PDB file of C-alpha atoms in Angstrom:
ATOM      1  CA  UNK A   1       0.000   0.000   0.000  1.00  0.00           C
ATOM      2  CA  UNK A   2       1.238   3.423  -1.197  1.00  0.00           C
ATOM      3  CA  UNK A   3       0.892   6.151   1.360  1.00  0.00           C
ATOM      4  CA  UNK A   4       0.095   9.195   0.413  1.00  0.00           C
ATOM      5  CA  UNK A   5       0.988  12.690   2.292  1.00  0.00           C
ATOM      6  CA  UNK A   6      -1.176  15.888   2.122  1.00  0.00           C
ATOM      7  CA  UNK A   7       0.405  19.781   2.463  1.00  0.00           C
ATOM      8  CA  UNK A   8      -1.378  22.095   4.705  1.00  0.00           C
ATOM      9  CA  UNK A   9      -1.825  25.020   2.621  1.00  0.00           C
ATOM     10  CA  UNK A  10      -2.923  28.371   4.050  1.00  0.00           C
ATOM     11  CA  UNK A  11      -5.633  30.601   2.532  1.00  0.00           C
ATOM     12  CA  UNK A  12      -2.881  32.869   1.220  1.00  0.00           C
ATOM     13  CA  UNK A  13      -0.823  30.054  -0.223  1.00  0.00           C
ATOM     14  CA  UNK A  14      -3.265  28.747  -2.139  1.00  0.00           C
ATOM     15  CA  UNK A  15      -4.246  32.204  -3.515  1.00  0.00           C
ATOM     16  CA  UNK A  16      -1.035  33.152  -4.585  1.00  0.00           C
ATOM     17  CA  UNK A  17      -0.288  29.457  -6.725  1.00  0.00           C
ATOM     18  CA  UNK A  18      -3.546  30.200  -8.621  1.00  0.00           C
ATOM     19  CA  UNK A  19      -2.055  33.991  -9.840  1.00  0.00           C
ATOM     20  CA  UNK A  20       0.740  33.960 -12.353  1.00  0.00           C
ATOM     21  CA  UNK A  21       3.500  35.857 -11.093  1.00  0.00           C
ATOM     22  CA  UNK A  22       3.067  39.352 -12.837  1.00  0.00           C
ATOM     23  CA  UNK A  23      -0.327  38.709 -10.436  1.00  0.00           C
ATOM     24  CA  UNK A  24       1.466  37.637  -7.683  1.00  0.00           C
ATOM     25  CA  UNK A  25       4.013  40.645  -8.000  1.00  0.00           C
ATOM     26  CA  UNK A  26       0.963  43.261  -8.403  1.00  0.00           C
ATOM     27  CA  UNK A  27      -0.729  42.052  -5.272  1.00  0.00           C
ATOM     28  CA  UNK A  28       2.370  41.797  -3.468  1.00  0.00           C
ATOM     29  CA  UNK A  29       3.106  45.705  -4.238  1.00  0.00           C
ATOM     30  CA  UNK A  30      -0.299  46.697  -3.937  1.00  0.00           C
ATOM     31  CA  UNK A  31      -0.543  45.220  -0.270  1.00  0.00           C
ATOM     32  CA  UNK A  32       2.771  46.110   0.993  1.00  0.00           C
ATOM     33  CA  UNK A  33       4.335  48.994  -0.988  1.00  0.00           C
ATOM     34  CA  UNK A  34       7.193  47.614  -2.336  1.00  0.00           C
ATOM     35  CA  UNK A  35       9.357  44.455  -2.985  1.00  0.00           C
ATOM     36  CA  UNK A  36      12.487  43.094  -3.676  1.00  0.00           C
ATOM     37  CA  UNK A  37      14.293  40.960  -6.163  1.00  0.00           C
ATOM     38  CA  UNK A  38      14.868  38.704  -3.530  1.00  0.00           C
ATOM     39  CA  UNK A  39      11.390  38.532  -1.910  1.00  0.00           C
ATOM     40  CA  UNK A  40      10.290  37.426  -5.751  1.00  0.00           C
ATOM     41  CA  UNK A  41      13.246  34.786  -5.057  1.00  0.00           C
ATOM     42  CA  UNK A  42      11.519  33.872  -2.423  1.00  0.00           C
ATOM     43  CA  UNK A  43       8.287  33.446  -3.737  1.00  0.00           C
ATOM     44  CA  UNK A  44      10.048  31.587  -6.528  1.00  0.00           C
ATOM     45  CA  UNK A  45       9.115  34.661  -9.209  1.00  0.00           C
ATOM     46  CA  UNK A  46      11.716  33.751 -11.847  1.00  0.00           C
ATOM     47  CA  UNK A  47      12.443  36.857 -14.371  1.00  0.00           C
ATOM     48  CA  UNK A  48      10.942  39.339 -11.358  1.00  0.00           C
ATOM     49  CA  UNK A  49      12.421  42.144 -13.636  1.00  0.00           C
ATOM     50  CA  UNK A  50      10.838  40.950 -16.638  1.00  0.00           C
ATOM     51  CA  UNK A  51       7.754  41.054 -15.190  1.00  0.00           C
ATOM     52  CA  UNK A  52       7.619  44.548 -13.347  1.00  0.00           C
ATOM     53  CA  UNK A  53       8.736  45.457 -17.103  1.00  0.00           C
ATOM     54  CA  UNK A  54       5.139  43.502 -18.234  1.00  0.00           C
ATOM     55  CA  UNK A  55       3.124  45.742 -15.246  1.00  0.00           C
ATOM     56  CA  UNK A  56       5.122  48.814 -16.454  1.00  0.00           C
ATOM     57  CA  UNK A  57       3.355  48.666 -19.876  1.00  0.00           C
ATOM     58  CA  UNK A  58      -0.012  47.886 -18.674  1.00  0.00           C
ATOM     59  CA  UNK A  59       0.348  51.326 -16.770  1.00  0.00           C
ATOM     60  CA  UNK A  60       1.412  50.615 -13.606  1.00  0.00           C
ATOM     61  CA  UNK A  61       3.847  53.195 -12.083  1.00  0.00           C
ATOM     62  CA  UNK A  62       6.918  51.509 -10.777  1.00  0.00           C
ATOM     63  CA  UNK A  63      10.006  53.120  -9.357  1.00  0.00           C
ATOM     64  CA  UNK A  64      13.257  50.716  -9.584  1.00  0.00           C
ATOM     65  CA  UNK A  65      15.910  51.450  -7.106  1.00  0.00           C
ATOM     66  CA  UNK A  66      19.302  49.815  -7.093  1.00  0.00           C
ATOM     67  CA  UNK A  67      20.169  49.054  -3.544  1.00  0.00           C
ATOM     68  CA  UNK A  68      23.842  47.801  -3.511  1.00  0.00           C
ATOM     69  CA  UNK A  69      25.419  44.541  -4.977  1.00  0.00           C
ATOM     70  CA  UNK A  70      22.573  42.546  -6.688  1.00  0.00           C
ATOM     71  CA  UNK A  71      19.604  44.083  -4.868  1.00  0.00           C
ATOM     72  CA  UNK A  72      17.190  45.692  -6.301  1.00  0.00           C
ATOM     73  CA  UNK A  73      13.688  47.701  -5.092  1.00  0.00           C
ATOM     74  CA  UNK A  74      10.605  48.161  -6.444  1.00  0.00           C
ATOM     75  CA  UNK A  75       8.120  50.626  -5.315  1.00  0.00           C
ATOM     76  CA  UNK A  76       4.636  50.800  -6.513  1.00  0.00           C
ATOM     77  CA  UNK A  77       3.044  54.534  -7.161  1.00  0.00           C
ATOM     78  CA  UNK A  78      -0.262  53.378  -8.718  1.00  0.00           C
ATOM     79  CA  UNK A  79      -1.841  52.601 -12.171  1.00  0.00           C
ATOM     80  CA  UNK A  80      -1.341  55.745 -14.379  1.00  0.00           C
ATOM     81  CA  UNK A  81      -5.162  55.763 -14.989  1.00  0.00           C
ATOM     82  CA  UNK A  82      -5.551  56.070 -10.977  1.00  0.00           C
ATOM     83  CA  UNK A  83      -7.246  59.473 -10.896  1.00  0.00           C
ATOM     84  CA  UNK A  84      -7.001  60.059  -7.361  1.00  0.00           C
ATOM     85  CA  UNK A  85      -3.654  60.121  -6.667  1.00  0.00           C
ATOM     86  CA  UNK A  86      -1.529  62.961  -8.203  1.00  0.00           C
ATOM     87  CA  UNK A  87       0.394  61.910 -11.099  1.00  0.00           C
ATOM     88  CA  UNK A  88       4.019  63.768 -10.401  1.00  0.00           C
ATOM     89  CA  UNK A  89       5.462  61.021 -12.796  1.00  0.00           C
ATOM     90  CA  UNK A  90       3.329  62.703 -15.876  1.00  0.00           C
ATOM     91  CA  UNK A  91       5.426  66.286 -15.097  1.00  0.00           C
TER      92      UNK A  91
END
């Protein structure tokens, strides 16, 4: 007999595996700001730059910051179609 062994996978978890990883990227900014190349390491994004590049041309405003060495930031301003928030990036 073959036994089998079942994950415990939280709410979030299970969320994030159905999103493809521009998704998970856009949520990820959207709740917390900002992100890392590593935390998209860590999430197992592969190509994170790539696909910041893939939210940059659907219009969402994205500041890249080098930190030192091989890190990198990126902070999320908005969608460029976001009326409510002042568009300084349009100047």
């Amino acid at each position: 007999m073959t036994m089998v062994s079942y994950k415990t996978v939280s709410a979030e978890e299970s969320v994030m595996s159905n999103l493809s990883q521009t998704g998970q990227i856009l949520k990820y900014l959207k709740e917390h700001g900002s992100m890392t190349n590593v935390d998209m390491w860590n999430r197992r994004i592969q190509r994170g730059s790539e696909r910041i590049r893939e939210l940059k041309k659907e219009g969402h405003v994205i500041v890249t910051s080098h930190v030192g060495g091989s890190l990198w930031q990126y902070v999320y301003m908005g969608h460029e179609d976001d009326k409510e928030k002042k568009r300084w990036w349009k100047k």
